[in-house]
Amino acid sequence: MGQNTNIRGIVQAAVAMTTVGTLTAVSATVSRYPVYGGQAVRYAVAAVILLGVARLRGPRPGPSARWEWPLLAALAATGLAGFNVCIVEGTRYTSPATIGTVVGSVPVVLAVAAPLMEGRRPAARIVAAAAVVTAGAALANGLGGGSLPGLLLALGALAGEVCFSLLALPLLPRLGAVRVSAYSAAAAVPMLLAAGLAVDGTSVLRVPTRGEVAGLGYLSLVVTAGAFIVWYDALGRIGADRAGLFAGLIPVSAVATTMVLGLRSPGMAELGGALLVGLGVIVGLRRSAERPLAVAAPADHHDPAHDEEGHQDQAHDDQHPEDRRFVAEKAADHGV
C-alpha cells in the first residue's frame, strides 16, 4: 500500500472517532426523547441513507445467508444495540466517567485481538502505545467509580465496542464499508425497538420536537452514517490495531465539543489526558521494521471483477521481507 493510502486511513480513523466523541454533547438535545426509541430512529434513518449510497455505487454481491447474515446480526446485536443498552443501563448504576474509562481501553484490546485474528503476533510497540492512549482517555474521562452492576455493564459496553470493529473485519473484503454499515444499522433497529418496548412500553416512540429532529438528524447522518463509513474504510487501510488507537480521541473530542458549545471549560486532568492520547497515537503510528503501516486495501475501492485476479501476487508484493520469511518458515513446518 502507498503512502497516500496510509495517510487517508489515519485521517479517516481520526475523523471517525472525533465525530463519535461529539455524540455526548449532541445527545443532550434529545435527552427527553425515549432513549431506545431515539436510537432506533437514529439507526433507521442512517440505514436508509447508507442503503441509498450503496445503490448509487452500483450492484455488488449481497450477504451470504450461510455466514455473513448471521455475522451481521451478531455485529448489530453487540456493537450497536448491545453497546447502547449497556451504556444506557450502566448509567443507572455508575457514572458516565466510569463507563468512559472502561470503554476507553478499546485501543489495548484491539491492539492485541486484531493481530491474533489475522494470525500474527501483536506488535509490542502498538500495545504499549495503546496503553498510553488508554491512560490518557481514562484521565480525560475523570476515572470515576461505581457499583459492581455498573462495572459489569461498562465491560459489556467495552465488549460491544470491540465487536463493532472485529466482527466487521471478515465482512469488509466482500461487502465493503458502506454495505456493512447499512446492513448492521438496519439490523439494529428491531433490536432497539424491542428493548424500548420492554422498558418504555408504547411510549418508545413519539413525534420529536424541532430541536430533537435536529439532534437526531445529526446523530443519524454524521455520527452514524458518516462515521461508520470512514471508520470501516480506515480498518481496511491501516488495520484494526492501529486504527483502534484513535478510539482515545472520543473523550478528548467530547471535552472539546462541550467547550465549543459553552457548556464547560476543560480542567488540567482533561488537558493532560488529551496530551497522553496524542503521544500514544504518534508512537503507535510510527513506522517500524516489523511490518508496513497499511495492511489491506479497502474493498469499496476495488473492481469486483478483479478481486480474484492478481490477488496472490499483490499480497506477495505487499508483504514485508520479515513477514515472507515467517510465512515460509510456517509452510516448511507443515510440509508445504
JSON list of C-alpha atoms in Angstrom, two decimals, residues 5 9-10 29 41 70 93 117 167 184 223-224 226 230 254 256 269 276 305 316 327 332 334:
[
{"chain": "A", "resi": 5, "resn": "THR", "atom": "CA", "xyz": [-3.41, 5.06, 1.47]},
{"chain": "A", "resi": 9, "resn": "GLY", "atom": "CA", "xyz": [-6.61, 5.71, 6.63]},
{"chain": "A", "resi": 10, "resn": "ILE", "atom": "CA", "xyz": [-5.08, 7.69, 9.50]},
{"chain": "A", "resi": 29, "resn": "THR", "atom": "CA", "xyz": [-30.50, 17.82, 22.69]},
{"chain": "A", "resi": 41, "resn": "VAL", "atom": "CA", "xyz": [-34.80, 6.18, 14.82]},
{"chain": "A", "resi": 70, "resn": "PRO", "atom": "CA", "xyz": [-25.55, -14.24, 11.00]},
{"chain": "A", "resi": 93, "resn": "TYR", "atom": "CA", "xyz": [-25.56, 2.18, 38.46]},
{"chain": "A", "resi": 117, "resn": "MET", "atom": "CA", "xyz": [-7.42, -12.75, 14.39]},
{"chain": "A", "resi": 167, "resn": "LEU", "atom": "CA", "xyz": [-16.87, -8.65, 13.70]},
{"chain": "A", "resi": 184, "resn": "SER", "atom": "CA", "xyz": [-25.76, -3.66, 10.52]},
{"chain": "A", "resi": 223, "resn": "VAL", "atom": "CA", "xyz": [-22.26, 10.23, 13.87]},
{"chain": "A", "resi": 224, "resn": "THR", "atom": "CA", "xyz": [-23.76, 7.06, 12.36]},
{"chain": "A", "resi": 226, "resn": "GLY", "atom": "CA", "xyz": [-20.72, 9.22, 8.06]},
{"chain": "A", "resi": 230, "resn": "VAL", "atom": "CA", "xyz": [-14.96, 6.27, 7.25]},
{"chain": "A", "resi": 254, "resn": "ALA", "atom": "CA", "xyz": [-16.31, 15.06, 23.91]},
{"chain": "A", "resi": 256, "resn": "ALA", "atom": "CA", "xyz": [-13.70, 19.79, 23.12]},
{"chain": "A", "resi": 269, "resn": "ALA", "atom": "CA", "xyz": [-6.73, 16.42, 34.04]},
{"chain": "A", "resi": 276, "resn": "LEU", "atom": "CA", "xyz": [-1.29, 11.44, 26.59]},
{"chain": "A", "resi": 305, "resn": "ALA", "atom": "CA", "xyz": [-14.36, -8.30, -11.37]},
{"chain": "A", "resi": 316, "resn": "HIS", "atom": "CA", "xyz": [3.16, -11.22, -2.00]},
{"chain": "A", "resi": 327, "resn": "VAL", "atom": "CA", "xyz": [5.23, -17.46, 6.27]},
{"chain": "A", "resi": 332, "resn": "ALA", "atom": "CA", "xyz": [8.05, -25.57, 5.92]},
{"chain": "A", "resi": 334, "resn": "HIS", "atom": "CA", "xyz": [3.63, -28.03, 7.72]}
]
